mmCIF file of C-alpha atoms and ligand atoms in Angstrom:
data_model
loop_
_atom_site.group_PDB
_atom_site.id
_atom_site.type_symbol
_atom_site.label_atom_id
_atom_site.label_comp_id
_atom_site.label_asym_id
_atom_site.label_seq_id
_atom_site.Cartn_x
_atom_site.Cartn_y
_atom_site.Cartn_z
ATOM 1 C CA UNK A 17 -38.259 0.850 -172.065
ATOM 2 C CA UNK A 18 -40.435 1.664 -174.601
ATOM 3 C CA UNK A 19 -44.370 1.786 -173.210
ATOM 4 C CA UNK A 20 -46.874 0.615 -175.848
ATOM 5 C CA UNK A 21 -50.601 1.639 -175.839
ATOM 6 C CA UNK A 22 -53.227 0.446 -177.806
ATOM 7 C CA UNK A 23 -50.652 -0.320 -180.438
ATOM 8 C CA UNK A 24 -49.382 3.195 -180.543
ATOM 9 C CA UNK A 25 -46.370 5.231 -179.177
ATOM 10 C CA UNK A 26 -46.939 8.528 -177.490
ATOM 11 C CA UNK A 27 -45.788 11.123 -180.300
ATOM 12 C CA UNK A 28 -42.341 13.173 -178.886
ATOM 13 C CA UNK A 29 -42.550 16.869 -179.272
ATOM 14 C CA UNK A 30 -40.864 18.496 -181.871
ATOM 15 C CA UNK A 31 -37.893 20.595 -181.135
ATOM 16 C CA UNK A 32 -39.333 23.500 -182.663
ATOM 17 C CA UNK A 33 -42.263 23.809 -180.706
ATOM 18 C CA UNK A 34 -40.432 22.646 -177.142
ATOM 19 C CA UNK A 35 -38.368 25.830 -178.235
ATOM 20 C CA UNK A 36 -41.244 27.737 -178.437
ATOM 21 C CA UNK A 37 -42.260 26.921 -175.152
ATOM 22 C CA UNK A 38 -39.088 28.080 -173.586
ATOM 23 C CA UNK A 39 -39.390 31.359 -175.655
ATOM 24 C CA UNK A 40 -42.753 32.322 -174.242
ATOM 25 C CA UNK A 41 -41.342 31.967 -170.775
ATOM 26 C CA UNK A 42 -38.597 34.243 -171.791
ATOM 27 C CA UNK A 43 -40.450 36.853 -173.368
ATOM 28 C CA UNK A 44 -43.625 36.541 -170.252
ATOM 29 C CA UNK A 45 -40.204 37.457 -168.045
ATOM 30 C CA UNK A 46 -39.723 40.487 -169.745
ATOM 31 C CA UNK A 47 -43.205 41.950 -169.388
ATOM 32 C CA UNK A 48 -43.911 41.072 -173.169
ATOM 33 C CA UNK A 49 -47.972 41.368 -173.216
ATOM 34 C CA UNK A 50 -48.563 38.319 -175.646
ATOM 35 C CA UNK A 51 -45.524 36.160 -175.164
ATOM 36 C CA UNK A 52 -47.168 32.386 -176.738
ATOM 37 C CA UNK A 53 -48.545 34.790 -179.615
ATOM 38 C CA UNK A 54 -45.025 36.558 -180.250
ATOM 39 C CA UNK A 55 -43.356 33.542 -179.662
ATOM 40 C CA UNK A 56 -45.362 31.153 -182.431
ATOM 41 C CA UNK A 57 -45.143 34.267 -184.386
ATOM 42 C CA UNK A 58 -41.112 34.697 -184.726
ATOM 43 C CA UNK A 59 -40.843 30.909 -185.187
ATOM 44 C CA UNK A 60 -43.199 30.986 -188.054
ATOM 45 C CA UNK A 61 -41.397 34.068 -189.544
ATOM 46 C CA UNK A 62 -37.424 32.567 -188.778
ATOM 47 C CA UNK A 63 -38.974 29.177 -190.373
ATOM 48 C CA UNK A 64 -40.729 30.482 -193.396
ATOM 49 C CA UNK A 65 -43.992 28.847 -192.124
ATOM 50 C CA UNK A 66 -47.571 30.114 -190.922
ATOM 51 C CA UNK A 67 -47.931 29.802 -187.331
ATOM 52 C CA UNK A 68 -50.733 26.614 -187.542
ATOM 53 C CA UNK A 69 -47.876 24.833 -189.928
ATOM 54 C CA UNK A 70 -44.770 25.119 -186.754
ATOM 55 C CA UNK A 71 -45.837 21.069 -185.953
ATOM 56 C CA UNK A 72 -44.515 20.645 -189.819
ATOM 57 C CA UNK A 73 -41.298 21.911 -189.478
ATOM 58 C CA UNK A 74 -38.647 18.970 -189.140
ATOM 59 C CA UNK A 75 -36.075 18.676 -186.073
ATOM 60 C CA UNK A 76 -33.012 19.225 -188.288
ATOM 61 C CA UNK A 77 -34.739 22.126 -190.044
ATOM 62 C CA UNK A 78 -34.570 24.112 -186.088
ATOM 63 C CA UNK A 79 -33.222 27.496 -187.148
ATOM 64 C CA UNK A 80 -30.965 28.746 -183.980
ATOM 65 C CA UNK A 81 -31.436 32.695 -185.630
ATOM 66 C CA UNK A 82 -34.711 31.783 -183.628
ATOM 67 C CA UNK A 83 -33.088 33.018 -180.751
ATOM 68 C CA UNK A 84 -31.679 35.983 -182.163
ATOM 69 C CA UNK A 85 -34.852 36.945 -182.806
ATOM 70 C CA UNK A 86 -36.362 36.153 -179.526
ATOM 71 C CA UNK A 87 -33.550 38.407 -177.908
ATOM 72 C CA UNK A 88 -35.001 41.409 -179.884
ATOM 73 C CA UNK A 89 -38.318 40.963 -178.369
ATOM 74 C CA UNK A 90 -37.245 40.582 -175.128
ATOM 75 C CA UNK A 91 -35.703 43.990 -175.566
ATOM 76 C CA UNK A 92 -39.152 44.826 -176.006
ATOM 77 C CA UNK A 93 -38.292 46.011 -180.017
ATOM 78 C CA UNK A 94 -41.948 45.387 -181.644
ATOM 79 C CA UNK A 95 -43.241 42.254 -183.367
ATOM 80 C CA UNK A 96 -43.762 43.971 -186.292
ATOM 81 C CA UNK A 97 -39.959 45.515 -186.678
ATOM 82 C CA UNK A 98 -38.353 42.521 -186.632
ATOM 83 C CA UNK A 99 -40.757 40.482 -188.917
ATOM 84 C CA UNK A 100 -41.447 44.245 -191.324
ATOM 85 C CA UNK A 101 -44.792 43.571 -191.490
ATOM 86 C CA UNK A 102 -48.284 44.649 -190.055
ATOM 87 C CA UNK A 103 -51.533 43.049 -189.927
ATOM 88 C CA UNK A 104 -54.384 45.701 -190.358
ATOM 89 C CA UNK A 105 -57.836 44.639 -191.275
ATOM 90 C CA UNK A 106 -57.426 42.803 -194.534
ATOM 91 C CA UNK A 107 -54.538 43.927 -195.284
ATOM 92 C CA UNK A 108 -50.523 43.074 -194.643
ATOM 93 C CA UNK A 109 -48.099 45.889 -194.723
ATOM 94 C CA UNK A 110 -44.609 46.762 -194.430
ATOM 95 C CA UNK A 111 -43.504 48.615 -191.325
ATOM 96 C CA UNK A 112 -40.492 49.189 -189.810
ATOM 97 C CA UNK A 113 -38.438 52.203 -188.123
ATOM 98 C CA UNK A 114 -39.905 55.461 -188.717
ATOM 99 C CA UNK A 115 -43.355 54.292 -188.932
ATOM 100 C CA UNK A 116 -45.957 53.983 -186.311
ATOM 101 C CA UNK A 117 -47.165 50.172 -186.332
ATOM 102 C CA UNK A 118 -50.915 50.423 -186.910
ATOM 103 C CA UNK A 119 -52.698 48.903 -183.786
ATOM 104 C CA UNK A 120 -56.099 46.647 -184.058
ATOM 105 C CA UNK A 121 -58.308 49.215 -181.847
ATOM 106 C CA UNK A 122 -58.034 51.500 -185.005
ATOM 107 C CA UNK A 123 -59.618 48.245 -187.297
ATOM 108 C CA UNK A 124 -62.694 49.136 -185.651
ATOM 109 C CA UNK A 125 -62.268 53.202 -186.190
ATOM 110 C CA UNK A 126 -62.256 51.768 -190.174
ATOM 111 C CA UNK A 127 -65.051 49.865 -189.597
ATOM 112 C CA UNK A 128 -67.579 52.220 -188.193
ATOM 113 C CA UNK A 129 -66.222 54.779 -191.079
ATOM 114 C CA UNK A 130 -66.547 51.815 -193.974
ATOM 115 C CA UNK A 131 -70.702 51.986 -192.647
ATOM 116 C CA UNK A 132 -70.809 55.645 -192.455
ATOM 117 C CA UNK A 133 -69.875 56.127 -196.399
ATOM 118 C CA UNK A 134 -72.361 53.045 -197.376
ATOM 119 C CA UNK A 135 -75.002 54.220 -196.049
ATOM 120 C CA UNK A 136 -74.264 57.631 -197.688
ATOM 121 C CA UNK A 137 -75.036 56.128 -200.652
ATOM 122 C CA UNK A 138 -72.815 58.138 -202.585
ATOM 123 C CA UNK A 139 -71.284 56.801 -205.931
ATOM 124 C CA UNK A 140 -67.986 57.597 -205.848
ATOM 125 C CA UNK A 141 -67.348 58.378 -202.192
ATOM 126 C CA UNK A 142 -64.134 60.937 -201.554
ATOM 127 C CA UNK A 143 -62.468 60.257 -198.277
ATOM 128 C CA UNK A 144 -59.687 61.765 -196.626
ATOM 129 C CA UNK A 145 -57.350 60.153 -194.126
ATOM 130 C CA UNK A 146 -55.072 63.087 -192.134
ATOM 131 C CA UNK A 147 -51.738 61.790 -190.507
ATOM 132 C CA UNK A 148 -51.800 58.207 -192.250
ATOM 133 C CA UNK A 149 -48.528 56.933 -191.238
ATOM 134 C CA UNK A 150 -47.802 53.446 -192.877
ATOM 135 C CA UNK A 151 -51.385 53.911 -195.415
ATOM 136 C CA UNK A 152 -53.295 51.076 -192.832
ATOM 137 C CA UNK A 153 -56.596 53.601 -192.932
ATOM 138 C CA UNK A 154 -56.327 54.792 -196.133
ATOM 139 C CA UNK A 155 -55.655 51.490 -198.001
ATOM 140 C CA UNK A 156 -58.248 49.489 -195.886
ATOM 141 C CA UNK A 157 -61.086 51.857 -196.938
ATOM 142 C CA UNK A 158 -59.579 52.025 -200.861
ATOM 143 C CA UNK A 159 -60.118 48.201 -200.573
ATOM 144 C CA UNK A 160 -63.070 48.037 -198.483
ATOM 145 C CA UNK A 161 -65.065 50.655 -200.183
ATOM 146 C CA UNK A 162 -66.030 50.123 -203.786
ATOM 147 C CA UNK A 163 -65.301 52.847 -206.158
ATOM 148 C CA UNK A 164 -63.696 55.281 -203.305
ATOM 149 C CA UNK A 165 -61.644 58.216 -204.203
ATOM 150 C CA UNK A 166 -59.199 58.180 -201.066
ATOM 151 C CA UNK A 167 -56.320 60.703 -200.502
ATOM 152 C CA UNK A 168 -53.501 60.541 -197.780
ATOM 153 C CA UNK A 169 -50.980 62.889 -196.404
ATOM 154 C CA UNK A 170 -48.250 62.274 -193.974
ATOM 155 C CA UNK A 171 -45.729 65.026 -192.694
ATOM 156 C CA UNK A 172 -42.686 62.768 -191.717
ATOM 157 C CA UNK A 173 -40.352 61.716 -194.801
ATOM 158 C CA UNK A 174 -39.502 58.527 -192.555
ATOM 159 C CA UNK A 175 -43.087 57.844 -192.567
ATOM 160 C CA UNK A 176 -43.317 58.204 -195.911
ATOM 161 C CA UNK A 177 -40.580 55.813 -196.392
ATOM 162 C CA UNK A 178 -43.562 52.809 -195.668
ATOM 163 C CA UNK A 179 -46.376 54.724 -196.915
ATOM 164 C CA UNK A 180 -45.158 55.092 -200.554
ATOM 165 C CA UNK A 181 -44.169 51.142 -200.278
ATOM 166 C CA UNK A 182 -47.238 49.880 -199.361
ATOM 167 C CA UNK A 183 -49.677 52.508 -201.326
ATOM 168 C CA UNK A 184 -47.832 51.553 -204.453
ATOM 169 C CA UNK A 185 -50.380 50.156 -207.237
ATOM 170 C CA UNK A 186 -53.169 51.182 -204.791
ATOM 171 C CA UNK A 187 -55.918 53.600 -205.449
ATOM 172 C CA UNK A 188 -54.774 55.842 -202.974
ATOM 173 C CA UNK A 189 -53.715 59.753 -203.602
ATOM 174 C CA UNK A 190 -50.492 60.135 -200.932
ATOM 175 C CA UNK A 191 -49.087 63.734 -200.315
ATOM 176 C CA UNK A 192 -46.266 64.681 -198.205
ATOM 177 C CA UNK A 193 -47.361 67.622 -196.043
ATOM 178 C CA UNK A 194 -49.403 68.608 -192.683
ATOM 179 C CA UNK A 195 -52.410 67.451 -192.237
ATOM 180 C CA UNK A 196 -53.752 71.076 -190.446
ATOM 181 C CA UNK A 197 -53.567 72.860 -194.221
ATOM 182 C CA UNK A 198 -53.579 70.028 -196.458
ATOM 183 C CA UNK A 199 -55.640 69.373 -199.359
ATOM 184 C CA UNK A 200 -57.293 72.924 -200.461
ATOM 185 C CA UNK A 201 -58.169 71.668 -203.911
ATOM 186 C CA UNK A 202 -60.655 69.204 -202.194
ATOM 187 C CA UNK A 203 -62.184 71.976 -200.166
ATOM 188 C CA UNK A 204 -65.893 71.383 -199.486
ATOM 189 C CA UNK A 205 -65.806 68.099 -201.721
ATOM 190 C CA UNK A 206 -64.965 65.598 -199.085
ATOM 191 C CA UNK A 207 -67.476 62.512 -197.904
ATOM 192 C CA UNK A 208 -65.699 61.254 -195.160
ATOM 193 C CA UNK A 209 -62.453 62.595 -193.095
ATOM 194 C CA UNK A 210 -60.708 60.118 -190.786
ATOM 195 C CA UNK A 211 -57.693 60.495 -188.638
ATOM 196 C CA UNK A 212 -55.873 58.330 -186.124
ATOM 197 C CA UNK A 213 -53.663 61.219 -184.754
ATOM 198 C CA UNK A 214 -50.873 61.213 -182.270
ATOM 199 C CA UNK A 215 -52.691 61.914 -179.085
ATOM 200 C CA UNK A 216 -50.846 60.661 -176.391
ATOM 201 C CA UNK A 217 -50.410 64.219 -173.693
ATOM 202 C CA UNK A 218 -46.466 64.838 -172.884
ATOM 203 C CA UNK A 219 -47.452 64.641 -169.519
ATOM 204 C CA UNK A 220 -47.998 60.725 -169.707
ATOM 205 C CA UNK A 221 -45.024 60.027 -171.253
ATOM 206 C CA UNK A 222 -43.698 57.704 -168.360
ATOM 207 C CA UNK A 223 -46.349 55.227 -168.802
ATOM 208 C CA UNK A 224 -46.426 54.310 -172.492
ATOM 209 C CA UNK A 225 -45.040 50.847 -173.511
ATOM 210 C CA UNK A 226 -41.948 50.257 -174.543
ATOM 211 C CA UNK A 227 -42.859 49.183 -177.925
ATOM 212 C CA UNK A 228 -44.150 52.222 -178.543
ATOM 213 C CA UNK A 229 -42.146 54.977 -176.213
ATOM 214 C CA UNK A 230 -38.563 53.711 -177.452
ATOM 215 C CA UNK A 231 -39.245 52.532 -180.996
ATOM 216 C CA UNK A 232 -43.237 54.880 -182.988
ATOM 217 C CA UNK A 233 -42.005 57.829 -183.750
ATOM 218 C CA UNK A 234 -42.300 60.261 -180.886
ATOM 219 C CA UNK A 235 -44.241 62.526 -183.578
ATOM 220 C CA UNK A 236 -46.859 59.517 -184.083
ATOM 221 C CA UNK A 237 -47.503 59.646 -180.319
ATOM 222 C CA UNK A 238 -47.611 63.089 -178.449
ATOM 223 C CA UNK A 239 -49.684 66.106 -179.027
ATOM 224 C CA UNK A 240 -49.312 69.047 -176.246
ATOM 225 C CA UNK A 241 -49.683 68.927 -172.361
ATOM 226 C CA UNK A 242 -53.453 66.934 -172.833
ATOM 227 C CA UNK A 243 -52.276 65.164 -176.249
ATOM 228 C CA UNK A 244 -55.550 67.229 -177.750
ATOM 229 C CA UNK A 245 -53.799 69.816 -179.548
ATOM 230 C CA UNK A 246 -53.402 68.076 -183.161
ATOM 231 C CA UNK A 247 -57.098 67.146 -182.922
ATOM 232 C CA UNK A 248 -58.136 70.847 -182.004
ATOM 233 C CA UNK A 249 -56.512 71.645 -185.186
ATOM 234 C CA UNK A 250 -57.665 69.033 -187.218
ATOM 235 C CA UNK A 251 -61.331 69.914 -186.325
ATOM 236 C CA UNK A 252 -60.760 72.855 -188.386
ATOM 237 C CA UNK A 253 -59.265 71.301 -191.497
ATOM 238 C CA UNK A 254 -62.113 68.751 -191.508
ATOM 239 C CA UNK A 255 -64.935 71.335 -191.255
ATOM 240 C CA UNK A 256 -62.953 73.086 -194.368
ATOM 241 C CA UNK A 257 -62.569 69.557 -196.148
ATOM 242 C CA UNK A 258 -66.166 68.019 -195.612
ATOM 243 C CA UNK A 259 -69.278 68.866 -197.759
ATOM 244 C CA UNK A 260 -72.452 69.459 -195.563
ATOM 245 C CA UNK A 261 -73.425 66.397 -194.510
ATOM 246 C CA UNK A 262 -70.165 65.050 -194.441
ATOM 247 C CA UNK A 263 -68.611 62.744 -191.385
ATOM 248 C CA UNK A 264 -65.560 63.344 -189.536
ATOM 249 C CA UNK A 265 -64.302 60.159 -187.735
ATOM 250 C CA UNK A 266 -61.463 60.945 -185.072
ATOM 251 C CA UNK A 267 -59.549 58.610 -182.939
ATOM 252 C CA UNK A 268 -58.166 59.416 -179.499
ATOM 253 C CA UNK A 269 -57.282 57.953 -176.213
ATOM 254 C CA UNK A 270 -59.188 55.944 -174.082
ATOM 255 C CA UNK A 271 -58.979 58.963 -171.058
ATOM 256 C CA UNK A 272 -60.110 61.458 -173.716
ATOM 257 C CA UNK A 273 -63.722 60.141 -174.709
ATOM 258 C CA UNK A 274 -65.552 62.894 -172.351
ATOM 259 C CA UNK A 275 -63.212 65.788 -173.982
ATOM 260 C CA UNK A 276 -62.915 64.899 -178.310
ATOM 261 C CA UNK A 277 -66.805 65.051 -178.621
ATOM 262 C CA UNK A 278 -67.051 68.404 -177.001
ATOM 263 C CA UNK A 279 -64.445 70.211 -180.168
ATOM 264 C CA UNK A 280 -67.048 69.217 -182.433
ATOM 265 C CA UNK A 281 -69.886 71.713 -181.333
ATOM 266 C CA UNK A 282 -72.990 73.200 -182.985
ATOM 267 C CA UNK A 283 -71.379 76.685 -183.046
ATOM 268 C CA UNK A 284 -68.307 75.176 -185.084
ATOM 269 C CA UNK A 285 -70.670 74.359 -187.643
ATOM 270 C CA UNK A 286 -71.193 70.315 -186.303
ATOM 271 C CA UNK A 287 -73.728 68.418 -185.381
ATOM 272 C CA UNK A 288 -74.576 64.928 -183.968
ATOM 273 C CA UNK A 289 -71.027 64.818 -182.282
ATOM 274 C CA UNK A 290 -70.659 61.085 -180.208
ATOM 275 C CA UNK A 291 -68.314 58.825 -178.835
ATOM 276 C CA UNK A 292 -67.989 54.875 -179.696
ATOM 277 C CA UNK A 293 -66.299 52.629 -177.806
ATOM 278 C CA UNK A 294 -63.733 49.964 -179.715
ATOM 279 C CA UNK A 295 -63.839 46.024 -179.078
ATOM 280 C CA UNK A 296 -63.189 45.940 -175.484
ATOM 281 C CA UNK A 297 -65.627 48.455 -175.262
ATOM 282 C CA UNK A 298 -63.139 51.637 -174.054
ATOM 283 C CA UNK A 299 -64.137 54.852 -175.334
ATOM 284 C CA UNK A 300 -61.689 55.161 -178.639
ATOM 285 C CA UNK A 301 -63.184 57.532 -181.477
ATOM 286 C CA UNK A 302 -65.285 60.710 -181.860
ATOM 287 C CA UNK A 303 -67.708 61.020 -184.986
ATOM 288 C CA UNK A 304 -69.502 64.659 -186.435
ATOM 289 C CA UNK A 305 -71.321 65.475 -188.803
ATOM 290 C CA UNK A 306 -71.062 68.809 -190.727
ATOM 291 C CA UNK A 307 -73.831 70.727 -190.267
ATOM 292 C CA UNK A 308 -76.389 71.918 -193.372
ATOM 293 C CA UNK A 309 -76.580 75.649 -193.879
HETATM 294 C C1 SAM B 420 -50.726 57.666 -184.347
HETATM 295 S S1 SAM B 420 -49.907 57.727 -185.898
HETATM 296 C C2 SAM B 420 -51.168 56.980 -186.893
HETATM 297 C C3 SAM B 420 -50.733 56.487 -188.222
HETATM 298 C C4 SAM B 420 -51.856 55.752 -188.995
HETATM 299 N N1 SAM B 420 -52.948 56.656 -189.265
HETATM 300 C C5 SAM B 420 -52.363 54.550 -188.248
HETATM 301 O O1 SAM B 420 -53.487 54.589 -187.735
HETATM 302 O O2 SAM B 420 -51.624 53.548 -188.144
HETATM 303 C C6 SAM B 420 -49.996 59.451 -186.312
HETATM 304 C C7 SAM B 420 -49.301 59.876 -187.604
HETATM 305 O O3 SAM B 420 -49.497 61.288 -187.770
HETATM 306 C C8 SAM B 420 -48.337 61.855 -188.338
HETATM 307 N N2 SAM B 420 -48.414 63.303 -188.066
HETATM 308 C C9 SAM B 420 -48.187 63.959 -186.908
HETATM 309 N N3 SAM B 420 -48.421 65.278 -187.037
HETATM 310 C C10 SAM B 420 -48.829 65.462 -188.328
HETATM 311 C C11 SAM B 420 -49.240 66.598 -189.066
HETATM 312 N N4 SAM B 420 -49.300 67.821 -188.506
HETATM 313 N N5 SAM B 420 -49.582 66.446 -190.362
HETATM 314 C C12 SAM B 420 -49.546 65.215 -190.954
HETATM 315 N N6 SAM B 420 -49.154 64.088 -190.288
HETATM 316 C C13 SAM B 420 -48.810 64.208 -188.992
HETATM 317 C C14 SAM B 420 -47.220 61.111 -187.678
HETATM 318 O O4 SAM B 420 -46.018 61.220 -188.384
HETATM 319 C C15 SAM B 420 -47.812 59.681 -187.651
HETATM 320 O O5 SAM B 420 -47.464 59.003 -188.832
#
């Protein structure tokens, strides 16, 4: 029998979100890192909702391609696959396979760059982003920083499958090439060069996630035996790019904070080289600054 309290009746969960709850115990079974997250997420993307509107949805509106979806992510295929888009800073982009899925420890990479140009003070800043992948760097600091001349390249045509998607009716210059001899017209012109490179080492293959090991492109991830040797390169093409005075701003692993700063040296023609850490404070990015003459 019915209890009453106060007048009111206890509210029954909907089925939607008593689904939900079975899917995060699913997906926490197979060693998915953020299973309510990924969970509330597909729901909201199967029902055409945003994730605080899942109470909304109706009981005979329960979609049952929810667990199709679910099965996907068990198999440890990304988030952002199945749904086809990224979140990155402000921005939401399309992704899918082919494409490295931009991660959140490079929104803070952006952000220390986005300070770096303002307080250059420059009018219209030029900024190069080297290996951009789905556009997430690029685009973020064409629509973060006002009146910013930003040019891309990517060498993988699947890449560039997403990149010319989601740069379309942007500001930003895209070029298919590699990033170690790209750009020569911009030689010496250059404010800012940023680059979130593959730099995973070969020898640490074994211990990537799934998500990334079976579905980024394995040219997104690896670099050489100690996943430096794209950045050793790209030291080079940034010294060539960057006016004096100009800032390089590399990503890298979190083992690799004691090694990036160390390319960047005086007798290269650098100076100031750090490291910064990224939100949970792990060493993530390397910064330089050309020298004068
Ligand atoms: C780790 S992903 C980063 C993508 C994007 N910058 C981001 O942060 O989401 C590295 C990218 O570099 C590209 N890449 C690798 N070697 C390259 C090269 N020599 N020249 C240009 N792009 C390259 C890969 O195809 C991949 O898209």
């Amino acid at each position: 029998m019915q209890q009453f309290i106060g007048g009111r009746t206890p509210s029954p969960r909907s089925v939607l979100l008593a689904e939900v709850a079975q899917a995060t115990q699913r997906l926490a079974d197979a060693g998915v890192p953020s299973p309510r997250n990924d969970a509330e997420e597909l729901a909201a993307f199967v029902h055409g909702v945003k994730r605080g509107e899942l109470h909304s949805v109706k009981d005979a509106d329960f979609d049952a391609r929810y667990w199709e979806v679910i099965a996907r992510r068990e198999q440890r295929e990304p988030l952002q696959h199945i749904t086809g888009r990224a979140y990155f800073r402000y921005l939401e982009l399309q992704v899918g396979p082919g494409v490295f899925v931009p991660r959140p420890e490079t929104e803070s990479v952006v952000g220390w760059a986005i300070d770096a140009v303002r307080a250059m003070d420059v009018v219209e800043p030029c900024i190069v982003d080297l290996c951009t992948g789905s556009g997430a760097i690029a685009l973020a600091l064409a629509q973060e920083v006002p009146r910013s001349r930003v040019h891309a390249v990517e060498l993988s045509e699947d890449a560039l499958h997403w990149t010319r998607k989601n740069v379309e009716g942007s500001r930003v210059e895209l070029r298919q090439g590699n990033a170690l001899d790209a750009f020569p017209d911009l030689d010496g012109q250059v404010d800012l060069v940023i680059s979130n490179p593959p730099y995973i080492p070969l020898t640490e293959w074994e211990y990537v996630a799934p998500e990334a090991r079976d579905y980024d492109p394995e040219l997104a991830l690896f670099s050489g035996e100690d996943g430096l040797d794209l950045i050793r390169g790209l030291e080079r093409t940034a010294h060539r790019l960057l006016r004096p005075g100009g800032v390089v701003v590399i990503e890298h692993a979190d083992t690799q904070g004691g090694q990036v700063p160390w390319i960047f040296t005086e007798e290269r023609g650098w100076a100031d080289a750090a490291d910064h850490p990224d939100l949970n404070n792990r060493p993530r990015f390397a910064t330089a600054r050309k020298a004068l003459p």
